[in-house]
Coordinates of C-alpha atoms and ligand atoms in Angstrom, one line a residue:
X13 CA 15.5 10.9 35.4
X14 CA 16.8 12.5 31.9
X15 CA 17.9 10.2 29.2
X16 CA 21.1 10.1 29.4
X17 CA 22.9 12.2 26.0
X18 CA 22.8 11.6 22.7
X19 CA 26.2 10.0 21.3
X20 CA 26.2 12.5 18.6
X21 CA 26.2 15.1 21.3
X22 CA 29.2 13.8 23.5
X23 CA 27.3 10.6 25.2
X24 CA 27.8 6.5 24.9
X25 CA 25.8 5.0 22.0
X26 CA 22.3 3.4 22.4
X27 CA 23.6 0.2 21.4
X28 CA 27.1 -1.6 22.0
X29 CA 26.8 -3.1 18.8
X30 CA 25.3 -1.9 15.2
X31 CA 21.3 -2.9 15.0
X32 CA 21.0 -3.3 11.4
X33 CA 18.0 -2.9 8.9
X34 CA 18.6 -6.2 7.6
X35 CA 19.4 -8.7 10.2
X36 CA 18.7 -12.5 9.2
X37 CA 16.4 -14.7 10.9
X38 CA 18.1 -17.8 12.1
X39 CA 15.7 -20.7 12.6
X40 CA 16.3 -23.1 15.2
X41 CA 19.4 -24.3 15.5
X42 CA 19.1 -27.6 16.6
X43 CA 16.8 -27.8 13.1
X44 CA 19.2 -26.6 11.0
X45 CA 21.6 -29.2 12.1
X46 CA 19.5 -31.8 11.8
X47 CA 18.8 -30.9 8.0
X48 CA 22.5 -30.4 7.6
X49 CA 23.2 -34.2 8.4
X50 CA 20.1 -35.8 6.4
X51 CA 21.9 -33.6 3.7
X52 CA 25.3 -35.0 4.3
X53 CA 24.1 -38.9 4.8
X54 CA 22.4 -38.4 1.5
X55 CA 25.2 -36.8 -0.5
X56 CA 23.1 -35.0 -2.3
X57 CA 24.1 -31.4 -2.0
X58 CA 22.5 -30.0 -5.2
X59 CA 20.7 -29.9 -8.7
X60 CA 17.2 -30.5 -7.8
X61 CA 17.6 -32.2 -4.3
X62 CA 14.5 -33.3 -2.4
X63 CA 14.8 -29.9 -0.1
X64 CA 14.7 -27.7 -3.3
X65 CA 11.5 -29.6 -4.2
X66 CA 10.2 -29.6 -0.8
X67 CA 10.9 -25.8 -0.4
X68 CA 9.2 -25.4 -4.2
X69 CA 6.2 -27.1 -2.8
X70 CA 6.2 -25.1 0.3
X71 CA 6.5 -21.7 -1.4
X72 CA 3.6 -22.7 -3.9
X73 CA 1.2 -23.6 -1.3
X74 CA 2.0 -20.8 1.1
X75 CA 1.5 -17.9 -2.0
X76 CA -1.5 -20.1 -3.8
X77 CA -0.2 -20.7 -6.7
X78 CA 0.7 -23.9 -9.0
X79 CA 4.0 -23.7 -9.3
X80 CA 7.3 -22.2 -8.0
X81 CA 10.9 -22.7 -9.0
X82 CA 13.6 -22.2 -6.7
X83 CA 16.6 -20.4 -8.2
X84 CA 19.9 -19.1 -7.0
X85 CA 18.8 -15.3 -6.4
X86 CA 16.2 -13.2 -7.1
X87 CA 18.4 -10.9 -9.4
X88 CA 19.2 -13.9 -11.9
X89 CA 14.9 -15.3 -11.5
X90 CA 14.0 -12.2 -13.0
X91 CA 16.4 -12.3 -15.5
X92 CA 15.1 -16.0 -17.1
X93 CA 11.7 -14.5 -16.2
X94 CA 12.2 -12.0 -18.8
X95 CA 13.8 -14.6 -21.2
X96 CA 11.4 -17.4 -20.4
X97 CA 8.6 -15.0 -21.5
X98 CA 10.7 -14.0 -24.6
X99 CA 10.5 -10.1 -23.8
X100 CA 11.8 -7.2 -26.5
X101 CA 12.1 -3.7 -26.3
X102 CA 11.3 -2.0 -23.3
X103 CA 9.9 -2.8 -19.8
X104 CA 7.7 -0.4 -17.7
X105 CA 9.1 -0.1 -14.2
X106 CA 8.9 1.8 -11.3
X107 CA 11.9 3.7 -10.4
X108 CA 11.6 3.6 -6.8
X109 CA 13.0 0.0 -6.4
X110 CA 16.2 -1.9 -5.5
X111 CA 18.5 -1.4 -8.6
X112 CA 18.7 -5.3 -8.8
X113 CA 14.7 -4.5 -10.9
X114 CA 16.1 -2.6 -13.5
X115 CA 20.0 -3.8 -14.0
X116 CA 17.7 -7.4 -14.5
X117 CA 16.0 -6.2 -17.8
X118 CA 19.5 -4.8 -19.3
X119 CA 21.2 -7.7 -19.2
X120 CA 18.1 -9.3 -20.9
X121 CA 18.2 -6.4 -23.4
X122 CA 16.0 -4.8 -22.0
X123 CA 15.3 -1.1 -21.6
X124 CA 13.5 -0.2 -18.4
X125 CA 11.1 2.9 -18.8
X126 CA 11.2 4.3 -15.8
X127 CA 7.6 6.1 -14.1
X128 CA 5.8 7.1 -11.0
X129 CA 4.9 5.4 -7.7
X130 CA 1.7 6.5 -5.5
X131 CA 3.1 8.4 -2.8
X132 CA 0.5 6.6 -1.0
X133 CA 1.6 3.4 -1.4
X134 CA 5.2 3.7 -2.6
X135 CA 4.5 1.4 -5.0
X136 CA 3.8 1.8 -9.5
X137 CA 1.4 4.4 -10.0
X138 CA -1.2 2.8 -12.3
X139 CA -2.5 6.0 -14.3
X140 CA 1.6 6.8 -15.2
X141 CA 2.1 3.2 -16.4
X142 CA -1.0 3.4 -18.8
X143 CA 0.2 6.8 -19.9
X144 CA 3.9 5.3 -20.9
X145 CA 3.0 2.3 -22.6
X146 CA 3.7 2.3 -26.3
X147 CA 4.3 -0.3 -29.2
X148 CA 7.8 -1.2 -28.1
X149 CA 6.3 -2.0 -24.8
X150 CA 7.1 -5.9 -23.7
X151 CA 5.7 -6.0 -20.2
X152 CA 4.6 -3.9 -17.1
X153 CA 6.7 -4.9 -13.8
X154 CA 5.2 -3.7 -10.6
X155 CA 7.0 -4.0 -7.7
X156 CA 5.6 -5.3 -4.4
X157 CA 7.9 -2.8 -2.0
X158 CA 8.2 -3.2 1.4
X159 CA 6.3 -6.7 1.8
X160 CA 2.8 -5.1 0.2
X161 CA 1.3 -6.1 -3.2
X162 CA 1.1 -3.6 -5.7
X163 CA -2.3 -2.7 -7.3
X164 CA -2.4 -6.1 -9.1
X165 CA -5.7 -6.0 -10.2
X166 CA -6.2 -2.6 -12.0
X167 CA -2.0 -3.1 -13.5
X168 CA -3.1 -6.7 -14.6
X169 CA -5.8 -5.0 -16.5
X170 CA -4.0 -2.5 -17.9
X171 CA -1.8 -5.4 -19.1
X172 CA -4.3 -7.2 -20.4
X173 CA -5.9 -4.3 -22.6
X174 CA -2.8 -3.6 -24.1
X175 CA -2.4 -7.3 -24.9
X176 CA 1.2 -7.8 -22.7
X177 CA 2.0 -9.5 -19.6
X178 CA 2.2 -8.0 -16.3
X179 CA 5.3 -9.3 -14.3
X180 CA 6.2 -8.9 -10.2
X181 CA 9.4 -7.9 -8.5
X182 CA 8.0 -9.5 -5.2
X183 CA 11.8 -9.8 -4.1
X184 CA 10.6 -8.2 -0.7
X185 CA 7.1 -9.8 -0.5
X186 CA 7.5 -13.1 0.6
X187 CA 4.7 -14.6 2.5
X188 CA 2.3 -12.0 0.1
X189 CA -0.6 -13.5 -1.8
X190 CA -1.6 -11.8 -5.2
X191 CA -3.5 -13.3 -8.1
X192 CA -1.6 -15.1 -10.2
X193 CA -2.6 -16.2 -13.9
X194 CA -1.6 -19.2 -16.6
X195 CA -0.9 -17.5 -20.3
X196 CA -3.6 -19.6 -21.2
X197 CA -6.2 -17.5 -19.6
X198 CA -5.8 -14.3 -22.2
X199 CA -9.1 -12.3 -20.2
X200 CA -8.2 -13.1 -17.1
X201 CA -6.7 -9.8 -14.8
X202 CA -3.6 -10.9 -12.7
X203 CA 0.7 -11.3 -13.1
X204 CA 1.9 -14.2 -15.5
X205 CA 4.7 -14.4 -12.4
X206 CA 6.1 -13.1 -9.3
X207 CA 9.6 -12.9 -8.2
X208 CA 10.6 -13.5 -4.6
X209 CA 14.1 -13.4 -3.0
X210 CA 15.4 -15.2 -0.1
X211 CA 18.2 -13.5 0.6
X212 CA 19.7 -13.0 4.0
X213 CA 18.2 -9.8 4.4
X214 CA 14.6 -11.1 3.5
X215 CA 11.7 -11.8 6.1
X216 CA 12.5 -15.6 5.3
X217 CA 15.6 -16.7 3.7
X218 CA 18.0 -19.1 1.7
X219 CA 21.5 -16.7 3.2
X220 CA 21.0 -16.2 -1.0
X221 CA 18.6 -17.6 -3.4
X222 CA 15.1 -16.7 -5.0
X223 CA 12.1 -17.9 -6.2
X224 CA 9.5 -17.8 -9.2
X225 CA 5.7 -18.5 -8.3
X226 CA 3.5 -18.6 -11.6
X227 CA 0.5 -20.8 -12.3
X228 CA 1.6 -21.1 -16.0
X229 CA 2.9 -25.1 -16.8
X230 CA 4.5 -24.4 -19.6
X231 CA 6.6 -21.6 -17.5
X232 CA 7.1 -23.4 -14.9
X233 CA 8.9 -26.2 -17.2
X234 CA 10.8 -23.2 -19.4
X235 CA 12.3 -21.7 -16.4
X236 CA 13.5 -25.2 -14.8
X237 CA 15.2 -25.6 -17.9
X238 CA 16.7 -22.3 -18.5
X239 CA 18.3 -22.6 -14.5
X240 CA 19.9 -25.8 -15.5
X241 CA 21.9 -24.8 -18.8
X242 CA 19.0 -25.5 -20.6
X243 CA 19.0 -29.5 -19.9
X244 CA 15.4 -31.2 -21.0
X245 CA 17.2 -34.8 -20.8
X246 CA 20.5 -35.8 -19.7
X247 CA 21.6 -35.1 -23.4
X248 CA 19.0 -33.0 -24.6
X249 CA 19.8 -29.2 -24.4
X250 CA 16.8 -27.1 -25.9
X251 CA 17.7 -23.5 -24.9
X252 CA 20.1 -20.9 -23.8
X253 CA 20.3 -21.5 -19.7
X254 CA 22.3 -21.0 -17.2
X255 CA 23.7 -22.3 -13.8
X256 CA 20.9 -20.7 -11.5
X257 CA 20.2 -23.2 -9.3
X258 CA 19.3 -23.6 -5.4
X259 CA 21.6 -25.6 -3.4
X260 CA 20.1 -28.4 -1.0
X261 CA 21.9 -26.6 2.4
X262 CA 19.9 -23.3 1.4
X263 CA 16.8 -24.5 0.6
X264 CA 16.7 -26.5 4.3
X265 CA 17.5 -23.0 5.7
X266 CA 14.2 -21.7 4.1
X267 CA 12.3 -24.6 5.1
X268 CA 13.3 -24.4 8.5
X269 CA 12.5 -20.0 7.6
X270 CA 9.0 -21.1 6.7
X271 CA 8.1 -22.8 9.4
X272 CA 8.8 -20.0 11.6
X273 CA 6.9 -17.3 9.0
X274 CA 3.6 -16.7 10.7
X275 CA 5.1 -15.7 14.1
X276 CA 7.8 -13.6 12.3
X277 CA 5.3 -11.4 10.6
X278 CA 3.3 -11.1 13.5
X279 CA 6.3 -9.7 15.6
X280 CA 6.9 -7.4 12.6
X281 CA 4.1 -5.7 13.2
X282 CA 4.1 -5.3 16.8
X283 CA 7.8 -3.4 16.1
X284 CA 6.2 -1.5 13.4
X285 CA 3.1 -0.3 15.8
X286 CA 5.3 0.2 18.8
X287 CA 7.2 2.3 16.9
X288 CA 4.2 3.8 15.3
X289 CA 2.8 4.6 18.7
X290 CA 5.8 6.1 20.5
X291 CA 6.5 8.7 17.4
X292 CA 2.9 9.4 16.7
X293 CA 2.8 12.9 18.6
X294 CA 6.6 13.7 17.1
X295 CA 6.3 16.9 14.5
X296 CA 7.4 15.9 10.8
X297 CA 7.7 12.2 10.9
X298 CA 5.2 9.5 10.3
X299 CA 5.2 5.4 8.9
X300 CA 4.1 4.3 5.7
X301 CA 1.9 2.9 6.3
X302 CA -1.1 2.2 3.3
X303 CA -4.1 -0.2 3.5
X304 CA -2.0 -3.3 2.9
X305 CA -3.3 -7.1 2.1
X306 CA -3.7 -9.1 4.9
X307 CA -0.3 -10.9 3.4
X308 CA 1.7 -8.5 3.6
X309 CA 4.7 -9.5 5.2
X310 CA 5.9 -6.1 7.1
X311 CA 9.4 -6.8 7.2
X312 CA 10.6 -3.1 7.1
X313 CA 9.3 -0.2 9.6
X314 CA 9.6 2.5 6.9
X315 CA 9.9 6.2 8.7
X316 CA 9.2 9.0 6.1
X317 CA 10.7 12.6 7.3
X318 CA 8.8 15.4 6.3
X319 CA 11.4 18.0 4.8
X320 CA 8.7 21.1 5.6
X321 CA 7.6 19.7 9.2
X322 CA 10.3 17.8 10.6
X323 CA 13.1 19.9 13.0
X324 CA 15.9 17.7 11.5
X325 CA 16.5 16.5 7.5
X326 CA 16.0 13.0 6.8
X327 CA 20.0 12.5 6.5
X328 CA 20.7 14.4 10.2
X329 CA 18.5 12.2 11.7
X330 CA 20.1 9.1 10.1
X331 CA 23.6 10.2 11.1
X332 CA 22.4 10.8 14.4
X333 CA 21.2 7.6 14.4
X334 CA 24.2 6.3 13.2
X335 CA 26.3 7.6 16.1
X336 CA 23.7 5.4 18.7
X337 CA 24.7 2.7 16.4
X338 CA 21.4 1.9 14.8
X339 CA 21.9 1.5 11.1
X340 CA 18.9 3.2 9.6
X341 CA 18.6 3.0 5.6
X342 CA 17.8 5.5 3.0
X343 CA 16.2 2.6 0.8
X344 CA 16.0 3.4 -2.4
X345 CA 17.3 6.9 -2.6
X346 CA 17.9 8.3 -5.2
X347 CA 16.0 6.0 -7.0
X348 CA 17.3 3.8 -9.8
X349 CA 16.7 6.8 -12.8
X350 CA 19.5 8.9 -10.6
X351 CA 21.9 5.7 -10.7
X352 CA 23.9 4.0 -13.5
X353 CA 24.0 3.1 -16.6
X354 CA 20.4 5.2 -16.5
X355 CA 21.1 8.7 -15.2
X356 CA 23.8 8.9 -18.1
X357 CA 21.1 8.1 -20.6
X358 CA 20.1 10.6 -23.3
X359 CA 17.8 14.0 -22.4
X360 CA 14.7 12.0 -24.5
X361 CA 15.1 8.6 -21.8
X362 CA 15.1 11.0 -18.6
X363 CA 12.2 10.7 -16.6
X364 CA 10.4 13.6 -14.9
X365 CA 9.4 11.7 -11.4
X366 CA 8.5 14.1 -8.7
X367 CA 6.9 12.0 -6.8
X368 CA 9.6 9.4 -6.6
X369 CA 12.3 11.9 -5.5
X370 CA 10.2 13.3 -2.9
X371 CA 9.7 9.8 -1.5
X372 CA 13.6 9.1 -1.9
X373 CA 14.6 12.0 -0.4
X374 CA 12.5 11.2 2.9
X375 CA 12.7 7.6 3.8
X376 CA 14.2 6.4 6.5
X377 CA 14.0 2.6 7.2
X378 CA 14.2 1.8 11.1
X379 CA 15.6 -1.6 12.1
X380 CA 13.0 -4.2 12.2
X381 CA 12.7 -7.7 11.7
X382 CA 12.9 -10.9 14.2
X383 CA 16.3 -9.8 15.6
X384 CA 14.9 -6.3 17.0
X385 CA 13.5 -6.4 20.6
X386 CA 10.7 -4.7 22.1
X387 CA 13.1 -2.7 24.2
X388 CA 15.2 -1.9 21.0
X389 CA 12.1 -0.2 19.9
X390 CA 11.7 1.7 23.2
X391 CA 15.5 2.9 22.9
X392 CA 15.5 3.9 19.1
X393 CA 12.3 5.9 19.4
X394 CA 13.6 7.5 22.6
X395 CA 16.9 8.8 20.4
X396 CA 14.8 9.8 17.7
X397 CA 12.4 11.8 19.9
X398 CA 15.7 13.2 22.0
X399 CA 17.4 14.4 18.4
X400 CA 14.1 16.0 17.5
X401 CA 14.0 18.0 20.7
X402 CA 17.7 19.2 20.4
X403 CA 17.7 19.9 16.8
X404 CA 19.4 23.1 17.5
X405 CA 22.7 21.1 18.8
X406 CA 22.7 18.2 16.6
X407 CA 22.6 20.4 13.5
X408 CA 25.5 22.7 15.2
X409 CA 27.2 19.1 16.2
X410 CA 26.9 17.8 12.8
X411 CA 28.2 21.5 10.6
X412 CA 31.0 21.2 12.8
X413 CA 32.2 17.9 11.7
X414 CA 31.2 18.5 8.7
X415 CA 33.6 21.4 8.1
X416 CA 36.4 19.7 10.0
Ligands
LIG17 N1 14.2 -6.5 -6.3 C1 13.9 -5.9 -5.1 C2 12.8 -5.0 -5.0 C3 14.8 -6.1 -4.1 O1 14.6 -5.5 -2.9 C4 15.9 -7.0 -4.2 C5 16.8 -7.2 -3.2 C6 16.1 -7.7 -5.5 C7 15.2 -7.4 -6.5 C8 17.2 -8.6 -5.7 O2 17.1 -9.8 -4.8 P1 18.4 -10.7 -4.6 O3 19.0 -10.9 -6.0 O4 19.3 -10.1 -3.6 O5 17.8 -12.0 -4.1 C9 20.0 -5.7 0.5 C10 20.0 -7.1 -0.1 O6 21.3 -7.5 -0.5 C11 19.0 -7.2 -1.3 O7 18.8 -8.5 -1.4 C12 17.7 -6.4 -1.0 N2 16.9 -6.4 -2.2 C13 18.0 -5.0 -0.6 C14 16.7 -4.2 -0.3 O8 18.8 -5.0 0.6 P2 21.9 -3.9 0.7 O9 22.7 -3.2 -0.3 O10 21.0 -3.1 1.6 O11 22.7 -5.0 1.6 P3 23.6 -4.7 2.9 O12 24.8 -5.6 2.7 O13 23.8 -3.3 3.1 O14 22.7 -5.3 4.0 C15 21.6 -4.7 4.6 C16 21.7 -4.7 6.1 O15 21.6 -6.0 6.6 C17 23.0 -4.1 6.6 O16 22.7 -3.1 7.6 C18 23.7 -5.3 7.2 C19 22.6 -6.3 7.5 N3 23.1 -7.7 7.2 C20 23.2 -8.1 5.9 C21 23.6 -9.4 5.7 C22 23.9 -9.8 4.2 C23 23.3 -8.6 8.3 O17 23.1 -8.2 9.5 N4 23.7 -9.9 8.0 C24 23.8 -10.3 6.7 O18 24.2 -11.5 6.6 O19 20.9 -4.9 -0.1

């Protein structure tokens, strides 16, 4: 029997409702209730409850490292990252990353120097952020896309040779192991800290929240101090902080996250090879998909659209996507250099990144995560193979309401 039409074409959608990139996990029910009322007997709802320390303990153990301090969102962690470490002048940073990497570092006062990923790997390109170092250069921040770890080892010696510290957007790497380093270790290769996120969106989360994993003490005590206004003491403030701390109802929802982690990944990657599988003989499309750690996390199924190869653009395949109801994402087009404050900058702060725009301007990330069946999989691949065959009519379909 013939698939029945696409929507975009005249027929019903794929889905009743939207299947979204981003859909959170929701542990157990029953568990979450259960943490709600030991959190509500105990009446202690925040600043440094037992389930922020419990999490903190989880998260350190689970990415081998020392410590980790929870903090209201990733977005605010890297910004006392950057203070705690006392960073000037300019960061080196991928532009291919969620905005969230860059508008951190200027509000530190920080300018982000924006270079090249590896088309490979979507991820920093090593040999561009050597080349843009310079003396006004405070840190290198590589960002652990899609749920894989950067090159770590040749960007922490790259770090290390130019005598700064090498720092982690891991927002989207939770679950990811990397080396991590103490400051008091000046030869050794590896990040100072990693940032994680748990928000809702995440592979794991805290509906919003964050973490910092670092083996460096005296970090580790800094940064505890700069998410509670700076408090050493009831009475004592020593620093500049701020109010960035975890509450106890979120930090139970990660727990409960965590303890669900190992079978959440593995069902990420049997979406990601089912889809993988039913497009592989489709012209023009294929998944990211580099050698990755055996941490990674694979939270998104990332489609890239060959503009040369592929019958339909990246964007008349997501709109025809759209119309079945499945909310693919164009993650992180344009990239942050083509966003503000940063593509207003002067001509001598504009980047020349090829290889980022080509990357922007042809992913397409597919719904994944633990609230995407088997038989989702089956039904988006289906559309995307049907759209591919009629390209003719759904680029007609689409000029037409376009121009109307
Ligand atoms: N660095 C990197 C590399 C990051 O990727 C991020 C965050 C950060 C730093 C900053 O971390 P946080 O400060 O947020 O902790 C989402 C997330 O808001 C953001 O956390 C994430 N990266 C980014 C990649 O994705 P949007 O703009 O895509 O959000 P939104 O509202 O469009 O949601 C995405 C999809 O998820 C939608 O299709 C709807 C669905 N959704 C969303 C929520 C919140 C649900 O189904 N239920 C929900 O509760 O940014």
């Amino acid at each position: 029997m013939p698939p029945p039409p696409l929507a975009i074409l005249g027929g019903n959608p794929a889905f009743a409702e939207p299947r979204h990139v981003g859909t959170p996990f929701i542990p157990p029910r029953e568990l979450l209730h259960a943490s709600l009322d030991d959190i509500l007997d105990a009446r202690w709802l925040t600043n440094n409850g037992s389930f922020v320390h419990k999490l903190e303990q989880l998260l350190a153990t689970r990415h081998g490292v020392s410590y980790a301090v929870a903090m209201c969102n990733a977005t605010i962690a890297l910004q006392l990252l950057f203070r705690a470490l006392g960073l000037k002048g300019e960061i080196i940073v991928p532009s291919f990353t969620f905005i969230a990497t860059a508008h951190a570092a200027i509000w530190e006062k920080l300018e982000p120097r924006f270079v090249e990923i590896s088309p490979e790997t979507h991820c920093i390109d090593p040999a561009a952020a050597a080349a843009a170092i310079s003396t006004k250069t405070a840190a290198l921040v590589g960002v652990n896309l899609w749920g894989q770890p950067c090159d770590v080892a040749r960007l922490g010696q790259i770090a290390n040779d130019a005598g700064i510290p090498l720092v982690l957007d891991a927002a989207q790497a939770l679950g990811c192991q990397i080396k991590h380093l103490s400051r008091e270790q000046p030869t050794a290769v590896g990040a100072v800290a990693s940032v994680i996120s748990l928000h809702a969106t995440k592979v794991v989360s805290s509906l919003e929240g964050g973490a910092i994993l670092t083996n460096d003490e005296a970090l580790a005590e800094e940064l505890r101090r700069l998410r509670n206004f700076g408090f050493a003491g009831y009475d004592t403030v020593v620093s500049l902080g701020t109010n960035a701390k975890l509450n106890e109802f979120s930090a139970a929802f990660a727990i409960r996250g965590l303890e669900c982690l190992d079978n959440i990944i593995q069902h990420n990657r049997n979406i990601r090879l089912m889809y993988q599988e039913s497009l592989a003989d489709l012209p023009g499309v294929s998944f990211h998909d580099p050698p990755t750690s055996p941490t990674a996390n694979h939270h998104y199924a990332v489609l890239m659209v060959d503009p040369t190869d592929c019958p339909l653009t990246r964007d008349e395949l997501m709109l025809t996507l759209w119309a079945e109801n499945v909310l693919a994402r164009r993650y992180f087009y344009p990239g942050c250099h083509r966003m503000e404050p940063y593509a207003s900058r002067p001509a001598s702060w504009q980047p020349h990144l090829p290889a980022t725009e080509a990357v922007a301007a042809s992913v397409l990330v597919l719904p994944a995560s633990s609230a995407v069946s088997p038989q989702d999989v089956v039904l988006i691949s289906q559309r995307i193979r049907q759209a591919l065959q009629q390209h003719g009519d759904v680029r007609e379909r689409l000029q037409t309401s376009a121009s109307a």
